[in-house]
Amino acid sequence: MATPGRCAGLAPMNHAAHGQRIAVVTGAARGIGAAVARRLAGEGLAVAVIDLDEAGCAATVEAIIADGGRAMACTADVSDEAAVIVAVARITAALGPPTVLVNNAGIGPQADLVELATHQWHTVVGVNLNGPFFLTRAVAPYMIEAGWGRIVNVSSISAVGDADRVDYGSAKAGLIGFTKSLALQLGRHGITANAIAPGFVVSDMTRATARRLGRDFAEHQRLAARSIPVGRVGRPEDIAHTASYLVSAEAGFVSGQVVYVAGGPVD
Ligand code: NAP
């Protein structure tokens, strides 16, 4: 269970004044978020790792520090507005003002429309859409002050429709609308906002889907790869690579875009 806004600063020295960019990556205890956090740290950013999972957060941070990077762990529920405000304040105090934000935390349980409970709808929208809003609203003032910022929202190919998860598909489509609106509103401050829409990526999320279908995970991946043009499923590093490009200084003219990282086109 997450302690709201509980943060363990493992690198308290403020390097922002020395030009080191500070990134916040949510859902970074494992899977795609952990790969993104490690990649950005490897490229010289100080990274604040936010997740529900305290031990997982600490593991990501330890891995970054072992590789010579700077990071801090922050346990918070991104769908909890107050916890997000506390977390961002603590990150800013410990590392410096963040100017890179990767909204990656997400959940996608099975959801048949007729049986979908209202509270599940709210939970899924809360994590996948409200969370990015709370984080972005808390971090944007630092980006505006810096006259520079990079926002990456991790959506999904489910944004174009998901037969099994109407709540998830709706939230991920909303996240794309949010991203484009941010790009329009914040562009004049030197801030870009883009969405990454992954296809099948090996993680606990796709492992859970395999379990639900009663399939062995290796078999599940083989079946998925058959309908992917490049003939393989994705890895967290595929998404990390794309995020790394989108947050780079060189990507400053790319904004309001959806990058499908799915091994082929998505309609
Ligand atoms: P994952 O392995 O399930 O990891 C998600 C992480 O987010 C977990 O560490 C989880 O913590 C954390 N999290 C969940 N709810 C949270 C909350 N309310 N506050 C803070 N952290 C929270 O998933 P993944 O596959 O890496 O997915 C990452 C993102 O990519 C998600 O937004 C997902 O929708 C998107 N995506 C994934 C795929 C795919 O094929 N894997 C495809 C398209 C899009 P706990 O472990 O404590 O719950």
PDB file of C-alpha atoms and ligand atoms in Angstrom:
ATOM      1  CA  MET A   1       0.000   0.000   0.000  1.00  0.00           C
ATOM      2  CA  ALA A   2       1.425   3.402  -0.962  1.00  0.00           C
ATOM      3  CA  THR A   3       2.175   5.965   1.707  1.00  0.00           C
ATOM      4  CA  PRO A   4       0.985   9.185   0.048  1.00  0.00           C
ATOM      5  CA  GLY A   5       3.886  11.217  -1.201  1.00  0.00           C
ATOM      6  CA  ARG A   6       6.517   9.208   0.713  1.00  0.00           C
ATOM      7  CA  CYS A   7       9.849   9.851  -0.956  1.00  0.00           C
ATOM      8  CA  ALA A   8      13.288   8.506  -0.357  1.00  0.00           C
ATOM      9  CA  GLY A   9      15.831  10.952  -1.707  1.00  0.00           C
ATOM     10  CA  LEU A  10      18.977   9.023  -2.496  1.00  0.00           C
ATOM     11  CA  ALA A  11      20.635  11.889  -4.267  1.00  0.00           C
ATOM     12  CA  PRO A  12      19.727  15.029  -2.357  1.00  0.00           C
ATOM     13  CA  MET A  13      22.268  17.392  -3.857  1.00  0.00           C
ATOM     14  CA  ASN A  14      20.602  19.964  -6.096  1.00  0.00           C
ATOM     15  CA  HIS A  15      22.242  19.752  -9.494  1.00  0.00           C
ATOM     16  CA  ALA A  16      19.619  21.757 -11.374  1.00  0.00           C
ATOM     17  CA  ALA A  17      21.784  24.835 -11.042  1.00  0.00           C
ATOM     18  CA  HIS A  18      24.578  22.930 -12.809  1.00  0.00           C
ATOM     19  CA  GLY A  19      22.411  22.255 -15.839  1.00  0.00           C
ATOM     20  CA  GLN A  20      21.335  18.702 -15.091  1.00  0.00           C
ATOM     21  CA  ARG A  21      17.757  18.149 -16.188  1.00  0.00           C
ATOM     22  CA  ILE A  22      15.356  16.628 -13.713  1.00  0.00           C
ATOM     23  CA  ALA A  23      12.871  14.044 -14.979  1.00  0.00           C
ATOM     24  CA  VAL A  24       9.814  12.559 -13.309  1.00  0.00           C
ATOM     25  CA  VAL A  25       8.789   9.116 -14.529  1.00  0.00           C
ATOM     26  CA  THR A  26       5.602   7.531 -13.159  1.00  0.00           C
ATOM     27  CA  GLY A  27       4.894   3.821 -12.892  1.00  0.00           C
ATOM     28  CA  ALA A  28       8.643   3.256 -12.930  1.00  0.00           C
ATOM     29  CA  ALA A  29       8.907   0.415 -10.417  1.00  0.00           C
ATOM     30  CA  ARG A  30       8.926  -2.077 -13.270  1.00  0.00           C
ATOM     31  CA  GLY A  31       8.076  -2.678 -16.913  1.00  0.00           C
ATOM     32  CA  ILE A  32       8.127   0.191 -19.383  1.00  0.00           C
ATOM     33  CA  GLY A  33       8.484   2.889 -16.726  1.00  0.00           C
ATOM     34  CA  ALA A  34      11.559   1.285 -15.185  1.00  0.00           C
ATOM     35  CA  ALA A  35      13.182   1.015 -18.630  1.00  0.00           C
ATOM     36  CA  VAL A  36      12.398   4.670 -19.366  1.00  0.00           C
ATOM     37  CA  ALA A  37      13.785   5.802 -15.992  1.00  0.00           C
ATOM     38  CA  ARG A  38      17.011   3.853 -16.488  1.00  0.00           C
ATOM     39  CA  ARG A  39      17.427   5.097 -20.035  1.00  0.00           C
ATOM     40  CA  LEU A  40      16.955   8.758 -19.103  1.00  0.00           C
ATOM     41  CA  ALA A  41      19.291   8.398 -16.124  1.00  0.00           C
ATOM     42  CA  GLY A  42      21.860   6.786 -18.428  1.00  0.00           C
ATOM     43  CA  GLU A  43      21.643   9.874 -20.606  1.00  0.00           C
ATOM     44  CA  GLY A  44      22.517  12.144 -17.694  1.00  0.00           C
ATOM     45  CA  LEU A  45      19.151  13.190 -16.317  1.00  0.00           C
ATOM     46  CA  ALA A  46      18.394  13.007 -12.605  1.00  0.00           C
ATOM     47  CA  VAL A  47      15.271  10.874 -12.337  1.00  0.00           C
ATOM     48  CA  ALA A  48      12.480  10.847  -9.779  1.00  0.00           C
ATOM     49  CA  VAL A  49      10.716   7.506  -9.864  1.00  0.00           C
ATOM     50  CA  ILE A  50       7.071   7.568  -8.803  1.00  0.00           C
ATOM     51  CA  ASP A  51       5.098   4.379  -8.247  1.00  0.00           C
ATOM     52  CA  LEU A  52       2.654   2.690  -5.872  1.00  0.00           C
ATOM     53  CA  ASP A  53       5.173  -0.061  -5.273  1.00  0.00           C
ATOM     54  CA  GLU A  54       7.713   1.174  -2.716  1.00  0.00           C
ATOM     55  CA  ALA A  55      10.109  -1.768  -3.034  1.00  0.00           C
ATOM     56  CA  GLY A  56       9.942  -1.630  -6.832  1.00  0.00           C
ATOM     57  CA  CYS A  57      10.645   2.108  -6.796  1.00  0.00           C
ATOM     58  CA  ALA A  58      13.668   1.540  -4.579  1.00  0.00           C
ATOM     59  CA  ALA A  59      14.937  -1.216  -6.886  1.00  0.00           C
ATOM     60  CA  THR A  60      14.773   1.062  -9.946  1.00  0.00           C
ATOM     61  CA  VAL A  61      16.587   3.807  -8.060  1.00  0.00           C
ATOM     62  CA  GLU A  62      19.265   1.405  -6.793  1.00  0.00           C
ATOM     63  CA  ALA A  63      19.853   0.164 -10.343  1.00  0.00           C
ATOM     64  CA  ILE A  64      20.257   3.738 -11.582  1.00  0.00           C
ATOM     65  CA  ILE A  65      22.666   4.633  -8.798  1.00  0.00           C
ATOM     66  CA  ALA A  66      24.652   1.433  -9.374  1.00  0.00           C
ATOM     67  CA  ASP A  67      25.043   2.582 -12.994  1.00  0.00           C
ATOM     68  CA  GLY A  68      26.387   5.930 -11.770  1.00  0.00           C
ATOM     69  CA  GLY A  69      23.175   7.940 -12.162  1.00  0.00           C
ATOM     70  CA  ARG A  70      21.145  10.127  -9.807  1.00  0.00           C
ATOM     71  CA  ALA A  71      17.642   9.178  -8.775  1.00  0.00           C
ATOM     72  CA  MET A  72      15.117   9.257  -5.993  1.00  0.00           C
ATOM     73  CA  ALA A  73      12.171   7.049  -5.195  1.00  0.00           C
ATOM     74  CA  CYS A  74       8.771   8.489  -4.448  1.00  0.00           C
ATOM     75  CA  THR A  75       5.867   6.292  -3.434  1.00  0.00           C
ATOM     76  CA  ALA A  76       2.586   7.826  -4.535  1.00  0.00           C
ATOM     77  CA  ASP A  77      -0.686   6.994  -6.226  1.00  0.00           C
ATOM     78  CA  VAL A  78      -0.832   9.149  -9.363  1.00  0.00           C
ATOM     79  CA  SER A  79      -4.634   9.215  -9.181  1.00  0.00           C
ATOM     80  CA  ASP A  80      -4.459  10.863  -5.749  1.00  0.00           C
ATOM     81  CA  GLU A  81      -4.301  14.603  -6.354  1.00  0.00           C
ATOM     82  CA  ALA A  82      -2.941  15.470  -2.895  1.00  0.00           C
ATOM     83  CA  ALA A  83      -0.269  12.758  -3.021  1.00  0.00           C
ATOM     84  CA  VAL A  84       0.912  14.019  -6.408  1.00  0.00           C
ATOM     85  CA  ILE A  85       1.232  17.581  -5.129  1.00  0.00           C
ATOM     86  CA  VAL A  86       3.290  16.391  -2.130  1.00  0.00           C
ATOM     87  CA  ALA A  87       5.458  14.129  -4.313  1.00  0.00           C
ATOM     88  CA  VAL A  88       6.293  16.861  -6.818  1.00  0.00           C
ATOM     89  CA  ALA A  89       7.110  19.297  -3.996  1.00  0.00           C
ATOM     90  CA  ARG A  90       9.469  16.743  -2.416  1.00  0.00           C
ATOM     91  CA  ILE A  91      11.117  15.938  -5.729  1.00  0.00           C
ATOM     92  CA  THR A  92      11.669  19.636  -6.416  1.00  0.00           C
ATOM     93  CA  ALA A  93      13.174  20.162  -2.975  1.00  0.00           C
ATOM     94  CA  ALA A  94      15.495  17.150  -3.245  1.00  0.00           C
ATOM     95  CA  LEU A  95      16.556  17.149  -6.888  1.00  0.00           C
ATOM     96  CA  GLY A  96      15.501  20.519  -8.289  1.00  0.00           C
ATOM     97  CA  PRO A  97      12.657  21.714 -10.521  1.00  0.00           C
ATOM     98  CA  PRO A  98      11.591  19.021 -12.996  1.00  0.00           C
ATOM     99  CA  THR A  99      11.390  19.927 -16.681  1.00  0.00           C
ATOM    100  CA  VAL A 100      10.849  16.420 -18.095  1.00  0.00           C
ATOM    101  CA  LEU A 101       7.735  14.406 -17.303  1.00  0.00           C
ATOM    102  CA  VAL A 102       6.892  10.916 -18.512  1.00  0.00           C
ATOM    103  CA  ASN A 103       3.360   9.935 -17.532  1.00  0.00           C
ATOM    104  CA  ASN A 104       3.640   6.175 -17.799  1.00  0.00           C
ATOM    105  CA  ALA A 105       1.710   4.699 -14.838  1.00  0.00           C
ATOM    106  CA  GLY A 106      -1.303   2.819 -16.121  1.00  0.00           C
ATOM    107  CA  ILE A 107      -3.648  -0.043 -15.426  1.00  0.00           C
ATOM    108  CA  GLY A 108      -5.732  -2.008 -17.893  1.00  0.00           C
ATOM    109  CA  PRO A 109      -7.893  -4.717 -16.375  1.00  0.00           C
ATOM    110  CA  GLN A 110     -10.417  -6.687 -18.405  1.00  0.00           C
ATOM    111  CA  ALA A 111     -13.689  -4.762 -18.707  1.00  0.00           C
ATOM    112  CA  ASP A 112     -16.768  -6.094 -20.435  1.00  0.00           C
ATOM    113  CA  LEU A 113     -19.105  -3.110 -20.886  1.00  0.00           C
ATOM    114  CA  VAL A 114     -22.238  -4.664 -19.435  1.00  0.00           C
ATOM    115  CA  GLU A 115     -20.441  -5.928 -16.334  1.00  0.00           C
ATOM    116  CA  LEU A 116     -18.193  -2.922 -15.903  1.00  0.00           C
ATOM    117  CA  ALA A 117     -18.680  -1.459 -12.427  1.00  0.00           C
ATOM    118  CA  THR A 118     -18.787   2.313 -12.168  1.00  0.00           C
ATOM    119  CA  HIS A 119     -15.996   2.282  -9.591  1.00  0.00           C
ATOM    120  CA  GLN A 120     -13.730   0.348 -12.005  1.00  0.00           C
ATOM    121  CA  TRP A 121     -14.406   2.905 -14.740  1.00  0.00           C
ATOM    122  CA  HIS A 122     -13.414   5.679 -12.325  1.00  0.00           C
ATOM    123  CA  THR A 123     -10.298   3.791 -11.178  1.00  0.00           C
ATOM    124  CA  VAL A 124      -9.068   3.182 -14.714  1.00  0.00           C
ATOM    125  CA  VAL A 125      -9.758   6.762 -15.800  1.00  0.00           C
ATOM    126  CA  GLY A 126      -8.268   7.960 -12.503  1.00  0.00           C
ATOM    127  CA  VAL A 127      -4.899   6.291 -13.069  1.00  0.00           C
ATOM    128  CA  ASN A 128      -4.611   6.550 -16.872  1.00  0.00           C
ATOM    129  CA  LEU A 129      -6.035  10.040 -17.410  1.00  0.00           C
ATOM    130  CA  ASN A 130      -6.512  11.960 -14.136  1.00  0.00           C
ATOM    131  CA  GLY A 131      -2.990  10.930 -13.036  1.00  0.00           C
ATOM    132  CA  PRO A 132      -1.293  12.556 -16.052  1.00  0.00           C
ATOM    133  CA  PHE A 133      -3.435  15.668 -15.486  1.00  0.00           C
ATOM    134  CA  PHE A 134      -2.416  15.919 -11.805  1.00  0.00           C
ATOM    135  CA  LEU A 135       1.270  15.356 -12.599  1.00  0.00           C
ATOM    136  CA  THR A 136       1.339  17.722 -15.555  1.00  0.00           C
ATOM    137  CA  ARG A 137      -0.457  20.478 -13.662  1.00  0.00           C
ATOM    138  CA  ALA A 138       2.022  20.139 -10.790  1.00  0.00           C
ATOM    139  CA  VAL A 139       5.150  20.067 -12.979  1.00  0.00           C
ATOM    140  CA  ALA A 140       4.197  22.539 -15.751  1.00  0.00           C
ATOM    141  CA  PRO A 141       4.911  25.687 -13.669  1.00  0.00           C
ATOM    142  CA  TYR A 142       8.574  24.635 -13.398  1.00  0.00           C
ATOM    143  CA  MET A 143       8.732  24.053 -17.135  1.00  0.00           C
ATOM    144  CA  ILE A 144       7.099  27.414 -17.831  1.00  0.00           C
ATOM    145  CA  GLU A 145       9.570  29.125 -15.497  1.00  0.00           C
ATOM    146  CA  ALA A 146      12.468  27.379 -17.255  1.00  0.00           C
ATOM    147  CA  GLY A 147      11.054  28.226 -20.706  1.00  0.00           C
ATOM    148  CA  TRP A 148      11.663  24.579 -21.615  1.00  0.00           C
ATOM    149  CA  GLY A 149       9.919  21.311 -21.010  1.00  0.00           C
ATOM    150  CA  ARG A 150       9.182  17.861 -22.355  1.00  0.00           C
ATOM    151  CA  ILE A 151       6.005  15.920 -21.613  1.00  0.00           C
ATOM    152  CA  VAL A 152       5.565  12.346 -22.810  1.00  0.00           C
ATOM    153  CA  ASN A 153       2.294  10.549 -22.137  1.00  0.00           C
ATOM    154  CA  VAL A 154       2.219   6.787 -22.519  1.00  0.00           C
ATOM    155  CA  SER A 155      -1.052   5.977 -24.255  1.00  0.00           C
ATOM    156  CA  SER A 156      -1.729   2.715 -26.102  1.00  0.00           C
ATOM    157  CA  ILE A 157      -2.890   1.304 -29.401  1.00  0.00           C
ATOM    158  CA  SER A 158      -6.076   0.659 -27.380  1.00  0.00           C
ATOM    159  CA  ALA A 159      -6.814   4.367 -27.921  1.00  0.00           C
ATOM    160  CA  VAL A 160      -8.164   3.484 -31.364  1.00  0.00           C
ATOM    161  CA  GLY A 161     -10.531   0.977 -29.746  1.00  0.00           C
ATOM    162  CA  ASP A 162     -10.197  -2.032 -27.452  1.00  0.00           C
ATOM    163  CA  ALA A 163     -12.785  -4.776 -27.681  1.00  0.00           C
ATOM    164  CA  ASP A 164     -11.929  -6.116 -24.206  1.00  0.00           C
ATOM    165  CA  ARG A 165     -11.389  -2.954 -22.214  1.00  0.00           C
ATOM    166  CA  VAL A 166     -13.744  -0.060 -22.944  1.00  0.00           C
ATOM    167  CA  ASP A 167     -12.588   1.926 -19.897  1.00  0.00           C
ATOM    168  CA  TYR A 168      -8.904   1.557 -20.777  1.00  0.00           C
ATOM    169  CA  GLY A 169      -9.438   2.367 -24.471  1.00  0.00           C
ATOM    170  CA  SER A 170     -11.437   5.457 -23.515  1.00  0.00           C
ATOM    171  CA  ALA A 171      -8.871   6.697 -21.002  1.00  0.00           C
ATOM    172  CA  LYS A 172      -5.965   6.163 -23.418  1.00  0.00           C
ATOM    173  CA  ALA A 173      -7.860   8.028 -26.180  1.00  0.00           C
ATOM    174  CA  GLY A 174      -8.509  10.839 -23.705  1.00  0.00           C
ATOM    175  CA  LEU A 175      -4.783  10.938 -22.961  1.00  0.00           C
ATOM    176  CA  ILE A 176      -4.087  11.633 -26.632  1.00  0.00           C
ATOM    177  CA  GLY A 177      -6.571  14.541 -26.612  1.00  0.00           C
ATOM    178  CA  PHE A 178      -4.901  15.803 -23.432  1.00  0.00           C
ATOM    179  CA  THR A 179      -1.471  15.567 -25.084  1.00  0.00           C
ATOM    180  CA  LYS A 180      -2.516  17.538 -28.176  1.00  0.00           C
ATOM    181  CA  SER A 181      -4.187  20.187 -26.010  1.00  0.00           C
ATOM    182  CA  LEU A 182      -1.024  20.529 -23.911  1.00  0.00           C
ATOM    183  CA  ALA A 183       1.042  20.916 -27.074  1.00  0.00           C
ATOM    184  CA  LEU A 184      -1.222  23.751 -28.198  1.00  0.00           C
ATOM    185  CA  GLN A 185      -1.384  25.501 -24.844  1.00  0.00           C
ATOM    186  CA  LEU A 186       2.223  25.134 -23.680  1.00  0.00           C
ATOM    187  CA  GLY A 187       4.180  25.334 -26.940  1.00  0.00           C
ATOM    188  CA  ARG A 188       4.849  29.045 -26.563  1.00  0.00           C
ATOM    189  CA  HIS A 189       6.816  28.268 -23.382  1.00  0.00           C
ATOM    190  CA  GLY A 190       9.223  25.961 -25.206  1.00  0.00           C
ATOM    191  CA  ILE A 191       7.352  22.913 -23.931  1.00  0.00           C
ATOM    192  CA  THR A 192       6.545  19.958 -26.154  1.00  0.00           C
ATOM    193  CA  ALA A 193       3.953  17.279 -25.414  1.00  0.00           C
ATOM    194  CA  ASN A 194       3.786  13.983 -27.252  1.00  0.00           C
ATOM    195  CA  ALA A 195       2.175  10.607 -26.759  1.00  0.00           C
ATOM    196  CA  ILE A 196       3.694   7.179 -27.237  1.00  0.00           C
ATOM    197  CA  ALA A 197       1.148   4.505 -28.108  1.00  0.00           C
ATOM    198  CA  PRO A 198       2.753   1.101 -27.550  1.00  0.00           C
ATOM    199  CA  GLY A 199       1.490  -2.115 -29.032  1.00  0.00           C
ATOM    200  CA  PHE A 200       2.215  -5.436 -27.304  1.00  0.00           C
ATOM    201  CA  VAL A 201       5.135  -4.984 -24.899  1.00  0.00           C
ATOM    202  CA  VAL A 202       6.485  -7.707 -22.633  1.00  0.00           C
ATOM    203  CA  SER A 203       5.635  -6.681 -19.068  1.00  0.00           C
ATOM    204  CA  ASP A 204       3.545  -7.720 -16.085  1.00  0.00           C
ATOM    205  CA  MET A 205       0.558  -6.151 -17.824  1.00  0.00           C
ATOM    206  CA  THR A 206       0.762  -8.495 -20.828  1.00  0.00           C
ATOM    207  CA  ARG A 207       1.685 -11.369 -18.476  1.00  0.00           C
ATOM    208  CA  ALA A 208      -1.597 -10.752 -16.660  1.00  0.00           C
ATOM    209  CA  THR A 209      -3.501 -10.874 -19.959  1.00  0.00           C
ATOM    210  CA  ALA A 210      -1.915 -14.244 -20.770  1.00  0.00           C
ATOM    211  CA  ARG A 211      -2.923 -15.554 -17.341  1.00  0.00           C
ATOM    212  CA  ARG A 212      -6.491 -14.303 -17.870  1.00  0.00           C
ATOM    213  CA  LEU A 213      -6.649 -16.163 -21.177  1.00  0.00           C
ATOM    214  CA  GLY A 214      -5.165 -19.286 -19.575  1.00  0.00           C
ATOM    215  CA  ARG A 215      -2.163 -19.138 -21.916  1.00  0.00           C
ATOM    216  CA  ASP A 216       1.477 -19.769 -21.269  1.00  0.00           C
ATOM    217  CA  PHE A 217       3.222 -16.372 -21.616  1.00  0.00           C
ATOM    218  CA  ALA A 218       5.728 -17.548 -24.236  1.00  0.00           C
ATOM    219  CA  GLU A 219       2.865 -18.943 -26.318  1.00  0.00           C
ATOM    220  CA  HIS A 220       0.909 -15.703 -25.816  1.00  0.00           C
ATOM    221  CA  GLN A 221       3.862 -13.725 -27.194  1.00  0.00           C
ATOM    222  CA  ARG A 222       4.244 -16.084 -30.170  1.00  0.00           C
ATOM    223  CA  LEU A 223       0.573 -15.671 -31.044  1.00  0.00           C
ATOM    224  CA  ALA A 224       0.753 -11.881 -30.691  1.00  0.00           C
ATOM    225  CA  ALA A 225       3.905 -11.694 -32.840  1.00  0.00           C
ATOM    226  CA  ARG A 226       2.091 -13.387 -35.720  1.00  0.00           C
ATOM    227  CA  SER A 227      -0.062 -10.315 -36.302  1.00  0.00           C
ATOM    228  CA  ILE A 228       2.757  -7.794 -35.831  1.00  0.00           C
ATOM    229  CA  PRO A 229       4.381  -6.781 -39.147  1.00  0.00           C
ATOM    230  CA  VAL A 230       7.963  -6.817 -37.805  1.00  0.00           C
ATOM    231  CA  GLY A 231       7.341 -10.322 -36.481  1.00  0.00           C
ATOM    232  CA  ARG A 232       8.091  -9.808 -32.815  1.00  0.00           C
ATOM    233  CA  VAL A 233       6.527  -8.332 -29.710  1.00  0.00           C
ATOM    234  CA  GLY A 234       7.856  -5.160 -28.134  1.00  0.00           C
ATOM    235  CA  ARG A 235      10.287  -4.791 -25.259  1.00  0.00           C
ATOM    236  CA  PRO A 236      10.231  -2.038 -22.612  1.00  0.00           C
ATOM    237  CA  GLU A 237      13.474  -0.747 -24.168  1.00  0.00           C
ATOM    238  CA  ASP A 238      11.628  -0.057 -27.450  1.00  0.00           C
ATOM    239  CA  ILE A 239       9.455   2.432 -25.602  1.00  0.00           C
ATOM    240  CA  ALA A 240      12.382   3.817 -23.600  1.00  0.00           C
ATOM    241  CA  HIS A 241      14.233   4.539 -26.845  1.00  0.00           C
ATOM    242  CA  THR A 242      11.273   6.505 -28.212  1.00  0.00           C
ATOM    243  CA  ALA A 243      10.828   8.408 -24.945  1.00  0.00           C
ATOM    244  CA  SER A 244      14.519   9.255 -24.966  1.00  0.00           C
ATOM    245  CA  TYR A 245      14.150  10.845 -28.401  1.00  0.00           C
ATOM    246  CA  LEU A 246      10.996  12.777 -27.491  1.00  0.00           C
ATOM    247  CA  VAL A 247      12.525  14.323 -24.357  1.00  0.00           C
ATOM    248  CA  SER A 248      15.777  15.253 -26.097  1.00  0.00           C
ATOM    249  CA  ALA A 249      16.712  18.847 -26.856  1.00  0.00           C
ATOM    250  CA  GLU A 250      16.816  17.926 -30.568  1.00  0.00           C
ATOM    251  CA  ALA A 251      13.123  16.954 -30.595  1.00  0.00           C
ATOM    252  CA  GLY A 252      11.993  20.501 -29.840  1.00  0.00           C
ATOM    253  CA  PHE A 253      10.068  20.819 -33.131  1.00  0.00           C
ATOM    254  CA  VAL A 254       8.101  17.603 -32.560  1.00  0.00           C
ATOM    255  CA  SER A 255       4.964  18.271 -30.544  1.00  0.00           C
ATOM    256  CA  GLY A 256       1.365  17.124 -30.337  1.00  0.00           C
ATOM    257  CA  GLN A 257       2.252  13.828 -32.020  1.00  0.00           C
ATOM    258  CA  VAL A 258       1.281  10.253 -31.326  1.00  0.00           C
ATOM    259  CA  VAL A 259       4.129   7.834 -31.964  1.00  0.00           C
ATOM    260  CA  TYR A 260       2.822   4.306 -32.400  1.00  0.00           C
ATOM    261  CA  VAL A 261       5.525   1.924 -31.232  1.00  0.00           C
ATOM    262  CA  ALA A 262       3.798  -1.240 -32.280  1.00  0.00           C
ATOM    263  CA  GLY A 263       5.917  -2.949 -34.909  1.00  0.00           C
ATOM    264  CA  GLY A 264       3.626  -1.754 -37.671  1.00  0.00           C
ATOM    265  CA  PRO A 265       0.936   0.777 -38.558  1.00  0.00           C
ATOM    266  CA  VAL A 266      -2.157   1.229 -36.406  1.00  0.00           C
ATOM    267  CA  ASP A 267      -5.533   2.308 -37.814  1.00  0.00           C
TER     268      ASP A 267
HETATM  269  P1  NAP B   1       3.142  -2.726 -15.654  1.00  0.00           P
HETATM  270  O1  NAP B   1       4.245  -3.692 -15.844  1.00  0.00           O
HETATM  271  O2  NAP B   1       1.847  -3.185 -15.068  1.00  0.00           O
HETATM  272  O3  NAP B   1       3.730  -1.514 -14.799  1.00  0.00           O
HETATM  273  C1  NAP B   1       2.913  -0.439 -14.450  1.00  0.00           C
HETATM  274  C2  NAP B   1       3.496   0.251 -13.233  1.00  0.00           C
HETATM  275  O4  NAP B   1       2.626   1.341 -12.907  1.00  0.00           O
HETATM  276  C3  NAP B   1       3.549  -0.683 -12.023  1.00  0.00           C
HETATM  277  O5  NAP B   1       4.781  -0.566 -11.349  1.00  0.00           O
HETATM  278  C4  NAP B   1       2.403  -0.166 -11.165  1.00  0.00           C
HETATM  279  O6  NAP B   1       2.598  -0.320  -9.775  1.00  0.00           O
HETATM  280  C5  NAP B   1       2.386   1.302 -11.522  1.00  0.00           C
HETATM  281  N1  NAP B   1       1.113   1.895 -11.169  1.00  0.00           N
HETATM  282  C6  NAP B   1      -0.118   1.379 -11.407  1.00  0.00           C
HETATM  283  N2  NAP B   1      -1.042   2.188 -10.904  1.00  0.00           N
HETATM  284  C7  NAP B   1      -0.386   3.228 -10.336  1.00  0.00           C
HETATM  285  C8  NAP B   1      -0.804   4.382  -9.632  1.00  0.00           C
HETATM  286  N3  NAP B   1      -2.101   4.622  -9.398  1.00  0.00           N
HETATM  287  N4  NAP B   1       0.131   5.242  -9.181  1.00  0.00           N
HETATM  288  C9  NAP B   1       1.447   4.997  -9.374  1.00  0.00           C
HETATM  289  N5  NAP B   1       1.903   3.924 -10.032  1.00  0.00           N
HETATM  290  C10 NAP B   1       0.991   3.041 -10.494  1.00  0.00           C
HETATM  291  O7  NAP B   1       2.731  -2.026 -17.009  1.00  0.00           O
HETATM  292  P2  NAP B   1       3.564  -1.684 -18.326  1.00  0.00           P
HETATM  293  O8  NAP B   1       3.245  -2.702 -19.335  1.00  0.00           O
HETATM  294  O9  NAP B   1       4.971  -1.357 -18.009  1.00  0.00           O
HETATM  295  O10 NAP B   1       2.772  -0.379 -18.767  1.00  0.00           O
HETATM  296  C11 NAP B   1       3.272   0.939 -18.640  1.00  0.00           C
HETATM  297  C12 NAP B   1       2.358   1.866 -19.435  1.00  0.00           C
HETATM  298  O11 NAP B   1       2.336   1.445 -20.792  1.00  0.00           O
HETATM  299  C13 NAP B   1       0.913   1.849 -18.961  1.00  0.00           C
HETATM  300  O12 NAP B   1       0.392   3.154 -19.038  1.00  0.00           O
HETATM  301  C14 NAP B   1       0.229   0.957 -19.968  1.00  0.00           C
HETATM  302  O13 NAP B   1      -1.134   1.266 -20.084  1.00  0.00           O
HETATM  303  C15 NAP B   1       0.996   1.303 -21.220  1.00  0.00           C
HETATM  304  N6  NAP B   1       0.939   0.278 -22.254  1.00  0.00           N
HETATM  305  C16 NAP B   1       1.471  -0.968 -22.040  1.00  0.00           C
HETATM  306  C17 NAP B   1       1.392  -1.918 -23.059  1.00  0.00           C
HETATM  307  C18 NAP B   1       1.964  -3.301 -22.908  1.00  0.00           C
HETATM  308  O14 NAP B   1       1.777  -4.114 -23.830  1.00  0.00           O
HETATM  309  N7  NAP B   1       2.651  -3.624 -21.839  1.00  0.00           N
HETATM  310  C19 NAP B   1       0.783  -1.595 -24.276  1.00  0.00           C
HETATM  311  C20 NAP B   1       0.250  -0.321 -24.433  1.00  0.00           C
HETATM  312  C21 NAP B   1       0.346   0.606 -23.425  1.00  0.00           C
HETATM  313  P3  NAP B   1       1.988  -1.591  -8.988  1.00  0.00           P
HETATM  314  O15 NAP B   1       2.818  -2.736  -9.421  1.00  0.00           O
HETATM  315  O16 NAP B   1       2.159  -1.292  -7.537  1.00  0.00           O
HETATM  316  O17 NAP B   1       0.552  -1.666  -9.401  1.00  0.00           O
END
